[in-house]
Coordinates of C-alpha atoms in Angstrom, one line a residue:
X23 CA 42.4 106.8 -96.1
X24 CA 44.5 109.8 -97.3
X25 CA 44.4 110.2 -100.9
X26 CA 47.4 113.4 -100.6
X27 CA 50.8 112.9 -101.7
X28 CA 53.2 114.4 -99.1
X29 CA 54.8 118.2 -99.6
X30 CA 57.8 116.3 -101.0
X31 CA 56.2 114.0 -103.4
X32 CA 54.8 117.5 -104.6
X33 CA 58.0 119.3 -104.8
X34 CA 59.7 116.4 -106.9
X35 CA 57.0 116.6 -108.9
X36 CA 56.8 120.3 -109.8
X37 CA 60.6 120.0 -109.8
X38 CA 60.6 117.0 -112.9
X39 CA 57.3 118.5 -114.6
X40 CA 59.3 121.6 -115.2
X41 CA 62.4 119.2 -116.7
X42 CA 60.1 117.2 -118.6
X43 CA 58.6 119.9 -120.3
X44 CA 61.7 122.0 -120.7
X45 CA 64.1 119.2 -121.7
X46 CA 62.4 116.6 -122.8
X47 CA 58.9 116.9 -124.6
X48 CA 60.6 119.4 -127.3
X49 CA 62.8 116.5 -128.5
X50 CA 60.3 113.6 -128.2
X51 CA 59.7 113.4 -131.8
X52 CA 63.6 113.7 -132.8
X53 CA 64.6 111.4 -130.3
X54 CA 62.4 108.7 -132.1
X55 CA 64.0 109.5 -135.5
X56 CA 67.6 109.7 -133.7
X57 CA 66.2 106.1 -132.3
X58 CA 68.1 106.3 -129.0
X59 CA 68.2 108.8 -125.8
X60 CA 70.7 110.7 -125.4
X61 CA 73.2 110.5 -122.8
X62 CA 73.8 113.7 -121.3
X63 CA 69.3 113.1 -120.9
X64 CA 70.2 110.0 -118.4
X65 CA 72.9 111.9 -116.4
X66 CA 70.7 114.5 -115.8
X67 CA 68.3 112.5 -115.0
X68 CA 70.7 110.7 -112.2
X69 CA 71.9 114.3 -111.3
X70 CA 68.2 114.6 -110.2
X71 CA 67.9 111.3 -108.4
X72 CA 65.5 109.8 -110.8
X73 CA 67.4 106.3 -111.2
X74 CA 66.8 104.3 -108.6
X75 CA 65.5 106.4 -105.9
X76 CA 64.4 103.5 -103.6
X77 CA 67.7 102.0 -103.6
X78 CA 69.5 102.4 -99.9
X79 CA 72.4 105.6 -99.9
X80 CA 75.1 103.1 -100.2
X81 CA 74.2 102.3 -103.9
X82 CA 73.5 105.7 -104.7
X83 CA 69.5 105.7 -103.9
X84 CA 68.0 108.2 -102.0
X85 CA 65.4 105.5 -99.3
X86 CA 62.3 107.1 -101.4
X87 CA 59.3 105.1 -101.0
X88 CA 57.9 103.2 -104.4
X89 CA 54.9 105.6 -104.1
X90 CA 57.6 108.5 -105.1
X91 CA 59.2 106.6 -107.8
X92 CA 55.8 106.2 -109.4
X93 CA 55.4 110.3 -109.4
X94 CA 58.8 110.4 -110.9
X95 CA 57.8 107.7 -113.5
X96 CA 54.9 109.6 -114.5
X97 CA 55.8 113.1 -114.8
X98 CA 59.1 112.0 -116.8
X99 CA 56.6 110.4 -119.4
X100 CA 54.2 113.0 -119.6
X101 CA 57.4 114.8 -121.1
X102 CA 58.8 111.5 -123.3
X103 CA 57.2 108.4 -122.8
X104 CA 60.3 106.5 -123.7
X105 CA 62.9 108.6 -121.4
X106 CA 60.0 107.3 -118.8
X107 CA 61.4 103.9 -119.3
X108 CA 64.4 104.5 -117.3
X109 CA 63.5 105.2 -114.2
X110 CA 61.3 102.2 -114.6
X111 CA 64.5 99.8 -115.9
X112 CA 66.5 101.3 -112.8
X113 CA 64.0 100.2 -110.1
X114 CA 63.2 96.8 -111.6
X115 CA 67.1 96.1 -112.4
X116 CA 68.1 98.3 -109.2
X117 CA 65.8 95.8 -106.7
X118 CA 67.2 92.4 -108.3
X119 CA 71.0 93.9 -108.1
X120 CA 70.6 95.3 -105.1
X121 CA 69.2 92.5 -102.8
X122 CA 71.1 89.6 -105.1
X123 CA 74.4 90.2 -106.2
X124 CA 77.5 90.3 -103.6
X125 CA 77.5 93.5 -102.3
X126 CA 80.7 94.9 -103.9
X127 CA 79.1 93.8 -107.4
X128 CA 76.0 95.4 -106.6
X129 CA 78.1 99.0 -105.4
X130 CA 80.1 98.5 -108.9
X131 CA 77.1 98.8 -110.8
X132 CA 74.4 100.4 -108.9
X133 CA 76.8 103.7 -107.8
X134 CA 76.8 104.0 -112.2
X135 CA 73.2 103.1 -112.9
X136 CA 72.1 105.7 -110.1
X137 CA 74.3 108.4 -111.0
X138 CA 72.8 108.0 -114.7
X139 CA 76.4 107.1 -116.2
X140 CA 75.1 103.3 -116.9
X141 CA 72.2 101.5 -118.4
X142 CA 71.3 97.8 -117.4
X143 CA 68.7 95.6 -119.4
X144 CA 66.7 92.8 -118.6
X145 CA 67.1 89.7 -120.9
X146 CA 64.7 87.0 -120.2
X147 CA 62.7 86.4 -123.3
X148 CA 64.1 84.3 -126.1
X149 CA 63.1 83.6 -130.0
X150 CA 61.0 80.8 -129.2
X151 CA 58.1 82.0 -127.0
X152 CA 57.5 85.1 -124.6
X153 CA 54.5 84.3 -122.6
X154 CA 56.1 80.7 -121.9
X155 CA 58.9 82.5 -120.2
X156 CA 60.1 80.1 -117.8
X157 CA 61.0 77.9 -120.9
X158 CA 64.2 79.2 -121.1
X159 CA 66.9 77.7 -123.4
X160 CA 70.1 79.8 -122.6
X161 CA 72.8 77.7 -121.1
X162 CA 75.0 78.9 -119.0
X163 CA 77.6 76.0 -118.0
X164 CA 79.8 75.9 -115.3
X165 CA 83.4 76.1 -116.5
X166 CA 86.0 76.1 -113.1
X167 CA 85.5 79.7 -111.2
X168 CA 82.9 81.2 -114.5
X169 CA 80.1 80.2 -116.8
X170 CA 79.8 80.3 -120.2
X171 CA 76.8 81.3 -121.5
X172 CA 75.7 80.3 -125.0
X173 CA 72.4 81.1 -126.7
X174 CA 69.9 84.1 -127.8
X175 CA 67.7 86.4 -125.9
X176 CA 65.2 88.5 -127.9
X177 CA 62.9 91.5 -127.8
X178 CA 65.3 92.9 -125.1
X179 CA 64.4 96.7 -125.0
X180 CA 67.6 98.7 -124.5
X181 CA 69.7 95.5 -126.4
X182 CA 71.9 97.7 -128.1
X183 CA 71.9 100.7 -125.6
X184 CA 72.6 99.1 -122.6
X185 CA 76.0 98.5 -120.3
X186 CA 75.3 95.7 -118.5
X187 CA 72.5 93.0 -118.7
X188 CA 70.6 90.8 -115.9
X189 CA 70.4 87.4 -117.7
X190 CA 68.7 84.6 -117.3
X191 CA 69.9 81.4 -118.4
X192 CA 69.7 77.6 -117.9
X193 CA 71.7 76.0 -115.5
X194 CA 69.6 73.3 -114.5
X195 CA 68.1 70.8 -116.7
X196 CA 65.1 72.3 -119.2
X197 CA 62.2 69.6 -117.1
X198 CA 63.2 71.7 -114.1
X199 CA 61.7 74.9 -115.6
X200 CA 61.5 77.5 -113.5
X201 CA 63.9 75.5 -110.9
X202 CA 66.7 75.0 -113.3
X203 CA 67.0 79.1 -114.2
X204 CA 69.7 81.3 -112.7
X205 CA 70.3 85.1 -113.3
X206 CA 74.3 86.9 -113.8
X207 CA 74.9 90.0 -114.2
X208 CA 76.5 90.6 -117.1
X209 CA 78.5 93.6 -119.1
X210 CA 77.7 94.1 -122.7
X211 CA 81.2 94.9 -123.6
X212 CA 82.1 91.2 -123.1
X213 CA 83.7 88.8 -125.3
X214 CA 81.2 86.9 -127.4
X215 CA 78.4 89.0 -127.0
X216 CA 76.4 90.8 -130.0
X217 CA 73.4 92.7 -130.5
X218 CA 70.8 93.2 -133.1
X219 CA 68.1 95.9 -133.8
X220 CA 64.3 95.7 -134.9
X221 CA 62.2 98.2 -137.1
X222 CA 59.8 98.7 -134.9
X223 CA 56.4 100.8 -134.8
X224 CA 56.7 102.6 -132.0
X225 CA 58.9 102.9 -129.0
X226 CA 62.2 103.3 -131.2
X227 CA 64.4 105.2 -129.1
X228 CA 64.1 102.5 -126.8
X229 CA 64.5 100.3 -128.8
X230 CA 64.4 96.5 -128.6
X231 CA 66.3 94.0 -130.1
X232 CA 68.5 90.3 -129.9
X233 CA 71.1 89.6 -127.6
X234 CA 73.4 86.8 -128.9
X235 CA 76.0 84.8 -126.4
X236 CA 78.7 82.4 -128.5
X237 CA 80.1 80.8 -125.3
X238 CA 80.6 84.4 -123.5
X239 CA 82.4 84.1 -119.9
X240 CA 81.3 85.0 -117.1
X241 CA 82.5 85.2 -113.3
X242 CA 80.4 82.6 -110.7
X243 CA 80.3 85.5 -108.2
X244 CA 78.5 87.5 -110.6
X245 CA 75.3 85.2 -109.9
X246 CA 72.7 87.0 -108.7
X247 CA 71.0 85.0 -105.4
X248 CA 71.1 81.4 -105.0
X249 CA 71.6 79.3 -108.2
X250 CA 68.1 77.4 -109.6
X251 CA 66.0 80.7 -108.1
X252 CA 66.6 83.6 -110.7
X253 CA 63.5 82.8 -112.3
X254 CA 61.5 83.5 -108.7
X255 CA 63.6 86.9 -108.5
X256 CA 62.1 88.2 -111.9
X257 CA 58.8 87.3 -110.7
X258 CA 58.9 89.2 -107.7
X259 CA 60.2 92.3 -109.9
X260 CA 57.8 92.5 -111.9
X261 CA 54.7 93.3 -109.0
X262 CA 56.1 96.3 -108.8
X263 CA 57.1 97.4 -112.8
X264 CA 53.8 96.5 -113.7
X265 CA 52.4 99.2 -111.5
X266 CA 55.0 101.6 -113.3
X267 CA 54.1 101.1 -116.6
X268 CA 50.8 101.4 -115.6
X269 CA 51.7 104.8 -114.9
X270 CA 54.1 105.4 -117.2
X271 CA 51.4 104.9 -120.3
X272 CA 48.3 107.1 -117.9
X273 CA 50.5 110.0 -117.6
X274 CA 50.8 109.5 -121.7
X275 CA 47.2 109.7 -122.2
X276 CA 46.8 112.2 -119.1
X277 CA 48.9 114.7 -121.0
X278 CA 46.9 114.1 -124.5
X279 CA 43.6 114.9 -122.6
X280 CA 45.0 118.0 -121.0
X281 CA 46.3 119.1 -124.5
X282 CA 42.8 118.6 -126.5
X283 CA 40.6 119.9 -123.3
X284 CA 42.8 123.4 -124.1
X285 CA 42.1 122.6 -127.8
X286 CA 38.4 122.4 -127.2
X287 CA 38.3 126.0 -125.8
X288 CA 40.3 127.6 -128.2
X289 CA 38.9 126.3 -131.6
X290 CA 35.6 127.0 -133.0
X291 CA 33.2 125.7 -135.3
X292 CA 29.6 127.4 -136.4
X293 CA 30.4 130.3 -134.2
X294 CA 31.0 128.4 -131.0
X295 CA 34.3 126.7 -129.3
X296 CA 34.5 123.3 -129.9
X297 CA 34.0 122.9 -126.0
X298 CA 30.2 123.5 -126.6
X299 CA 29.6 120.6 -128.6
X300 CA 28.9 117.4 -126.2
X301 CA 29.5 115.0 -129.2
X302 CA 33.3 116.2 -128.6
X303 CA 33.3 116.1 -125.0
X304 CA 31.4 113.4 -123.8
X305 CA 33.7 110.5 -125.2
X306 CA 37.0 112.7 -123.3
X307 CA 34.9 113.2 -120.2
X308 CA 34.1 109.2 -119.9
X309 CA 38.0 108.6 -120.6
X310 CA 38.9 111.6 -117.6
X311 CA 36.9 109.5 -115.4
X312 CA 38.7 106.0 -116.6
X313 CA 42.3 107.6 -116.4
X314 CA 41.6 109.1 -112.7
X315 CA 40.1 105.7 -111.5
X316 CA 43.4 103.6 -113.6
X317 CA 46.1 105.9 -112.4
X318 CA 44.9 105.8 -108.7
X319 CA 45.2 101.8 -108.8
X320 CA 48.6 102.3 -109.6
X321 CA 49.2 103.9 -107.1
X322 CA 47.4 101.7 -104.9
X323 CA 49.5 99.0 -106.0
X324 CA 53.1 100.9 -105.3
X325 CA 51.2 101.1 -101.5
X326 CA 50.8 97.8 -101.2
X327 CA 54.7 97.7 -102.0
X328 CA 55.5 100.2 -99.6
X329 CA 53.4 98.8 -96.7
X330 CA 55.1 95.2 -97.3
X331 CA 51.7 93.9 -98.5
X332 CA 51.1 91.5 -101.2
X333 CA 49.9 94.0 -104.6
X334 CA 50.7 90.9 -107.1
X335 CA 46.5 91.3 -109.2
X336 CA 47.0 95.0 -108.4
X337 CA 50.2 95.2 -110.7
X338 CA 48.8 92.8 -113.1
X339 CA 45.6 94.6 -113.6
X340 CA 47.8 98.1 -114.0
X341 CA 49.5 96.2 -116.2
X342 CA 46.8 95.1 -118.6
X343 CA 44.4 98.3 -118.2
X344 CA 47.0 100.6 -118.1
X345 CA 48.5 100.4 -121.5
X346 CA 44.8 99.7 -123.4
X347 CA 43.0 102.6 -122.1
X348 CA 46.3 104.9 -122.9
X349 CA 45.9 104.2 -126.6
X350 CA 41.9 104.2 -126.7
X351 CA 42.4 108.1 -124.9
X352 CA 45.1 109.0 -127.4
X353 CA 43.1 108.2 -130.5
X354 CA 39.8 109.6 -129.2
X355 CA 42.0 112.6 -128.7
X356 CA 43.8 112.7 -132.0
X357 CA 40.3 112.5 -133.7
X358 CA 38.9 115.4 -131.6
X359 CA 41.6 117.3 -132.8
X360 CA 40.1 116.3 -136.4
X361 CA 42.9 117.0 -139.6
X362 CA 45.4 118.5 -137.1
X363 CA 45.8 115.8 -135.0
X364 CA 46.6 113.5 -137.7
X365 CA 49.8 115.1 -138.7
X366 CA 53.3 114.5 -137.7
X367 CA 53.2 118.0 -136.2
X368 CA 51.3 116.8 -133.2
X369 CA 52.5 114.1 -131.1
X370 CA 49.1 111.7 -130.8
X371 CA 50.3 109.3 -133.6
X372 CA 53.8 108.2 -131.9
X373 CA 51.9 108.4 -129.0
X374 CA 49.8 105.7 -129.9
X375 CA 52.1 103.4 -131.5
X376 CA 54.4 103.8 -128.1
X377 CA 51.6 102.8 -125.7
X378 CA 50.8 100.2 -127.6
X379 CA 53.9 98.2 -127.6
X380 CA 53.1 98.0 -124.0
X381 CA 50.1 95.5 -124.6
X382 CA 52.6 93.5 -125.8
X383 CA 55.8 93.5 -123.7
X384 CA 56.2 92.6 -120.0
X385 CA 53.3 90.6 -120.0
X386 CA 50.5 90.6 -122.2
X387 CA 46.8 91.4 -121.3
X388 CA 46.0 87.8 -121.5
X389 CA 48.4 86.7 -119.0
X390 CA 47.7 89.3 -116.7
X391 CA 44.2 88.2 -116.8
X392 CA 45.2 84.5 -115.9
X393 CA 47.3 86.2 -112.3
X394 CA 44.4 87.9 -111.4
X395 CA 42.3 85.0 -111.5
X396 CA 44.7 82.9 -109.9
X397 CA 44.7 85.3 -107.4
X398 CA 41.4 85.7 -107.1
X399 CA 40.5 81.9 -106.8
X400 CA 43.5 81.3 -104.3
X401 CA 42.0 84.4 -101.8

């Protein structure tokens, strides 16, 4: 067992550490207010090879392992969570464009989404459930050489930011299910298609909001895989975004431990750093332990990936675990920081409402409970 990352997993590191904290953590806060990311942020973030970086050469991809892309995930996020949700989108869209669409499709879009000059969504959930998410009522109809697709998708992160979307829409028979779902990719800029914003609590220059299709056309050719089996193709996606926003919240609360361990030593009370008093540095020295044991089963999981091996509890118990204990470490370190750390001047409060989005979307706690079970029984 080697527990190392390589000398270029380190390099790529130290290289993004340095842009995250030059370029990105200054603005965290005003990028919320602003409630989007700026572009000129996801070029240069393609410029470095951050979107996408597992894709082959042809589509812009450098052939980094998944291990990589975690390392890339993480130290983007310790700079701005929500900038860390790109990389994330890119792999999770990248994989399903790249190994579904035709392959000139796929170069169209992937060469832009790579290079950080486009932004794709996903858009499976819709108004009437979440969790039920192969209960889809989107219809896409055939219509001669297109489809039209009519219908609402909702809580789409990136709705009103994105380029292009990967939807997923009825074109079976709603019994079918999961059988009857199909996926097309799917410019924003088309006819019919509209898009709505929420106030949310945290997460806001992400955002998320409604997609709405009044009978928008779209090419047959721009079907991605066999038609009935987009459902299946999410699926498979999400083993391995699961383990990235596992990471993606750690490297959150890894970077509100390392500021409040500083804190600890530099602050006193009754003559004596803070450091001194175990009441203070018990509770952050149980949550060390919990983020070092969480973050390496991430990366455990993106193994699995890498070695062709299945990882689907692994990314479902990132998935749940991840996001919890990010928010439980940011508010024990908020309150170590006492009055301080509940002003706006210090970043622990949008912190906290960021991560905890993330017990909600892509899966909640209570699903990825029931897949590790399932898993578990079926070993």
């Amino acid at each position: 067992m080697n527990f190392a990352f390589t000398e270029q997993q380190e390099a790529i590191r130290d290289t993004i550490a340095r842009f995250a904290s030059e370029r990105l953590a200054p603005r965290y806060r005003q990028r919320e207010q602003a409630a989007c990311i700026e572009r000129e942020i996801v070029a240069e973030l393609g410029q470095m090879g951050c979107l996408g970086g597992e894709l082959p050469e042809e589509f812009g991809g450098s052939g980094l392992d998944c291990m990589t892309t975690g390392v890339i995930v993480e130290e983007i996020a310790r700079g701005d969570f929500n900038v860390g949700y790109l990389p994330l989108l890119a792999s999770l869209n990248g994989q399903i464009i790249a190994h579904h669409a035709r392959p000139e499709l796929a170069q169209e879009w992937l060469s832009g989404m790579t290079a950080g000059h486009k932004i794709c969504c996903i858009a499976l959930t819709e108004p009437h459930g979440g969790s039920d998410a192969a209960n889809l009522k989107l219809k896409a109809t055939r219509d001669g050489d297109s489809f039209l697709l009519k219908g609402e998708k909702t809580s789409i992160s990136m709705a009103d930011q994105a380029d292009v979307a990967v939807v997923f829409a009825r074109t079976g028979t709603q019994e079918q299910r999961a059988s009857g779902i199909s996926a097309f990719l799917v410019p924003m800029e088309s006819t019919g298609i509209s898009t709505s914003r929420f106030e949310d609590s945290g997460q806001r220059a992400i955002g998320r909001g409604s997609i709405f299709f009044d009978n928008v056309r779209v090419p047959a050719d721009h079907m991605l895989g066999i038609e009935g089996q987009g459902f299946k193709q999410v699926m498979q996606g999400f083993d391995y975004s699961r383990a990235l926003i596992g990471l993606q919240c750690l490297a959150v609360a890894q970077q509100s431990l390392d500021e409040t361990w500083q804190w600890l030593t530099q602050r006193e009370a009754f003559g004596q750093p803070l450091a001194a008093f175990q009441g203070l540095t018990h509770p952050l020295a149980e949550y060390q332990t919990y983020v070092q044991a969480a973050r390496l089963q991430c990366y455990y999981a993106l193994w699995l990936k890498d070695n062709q091996r299945p990882h689907t509890a692994e990314a479902a118990m990132n998935k749940w675990w991840g996001p919890k204990l990010a928010f439980d470490v940011i508010k024990q370190c908020m309150l170590a920081h006492g009055h301080t750390g509940w002003g706006e001047d210090l970043p622990f409060s949008q912190r906290m409402r960021d991560v905890l989005g993330l017990q909600i979307g892509d899966g909640t706690a209570q699903i990825m409970k029931n897949i590790i079970a399932r898993q578990s029984v079926s070993a």
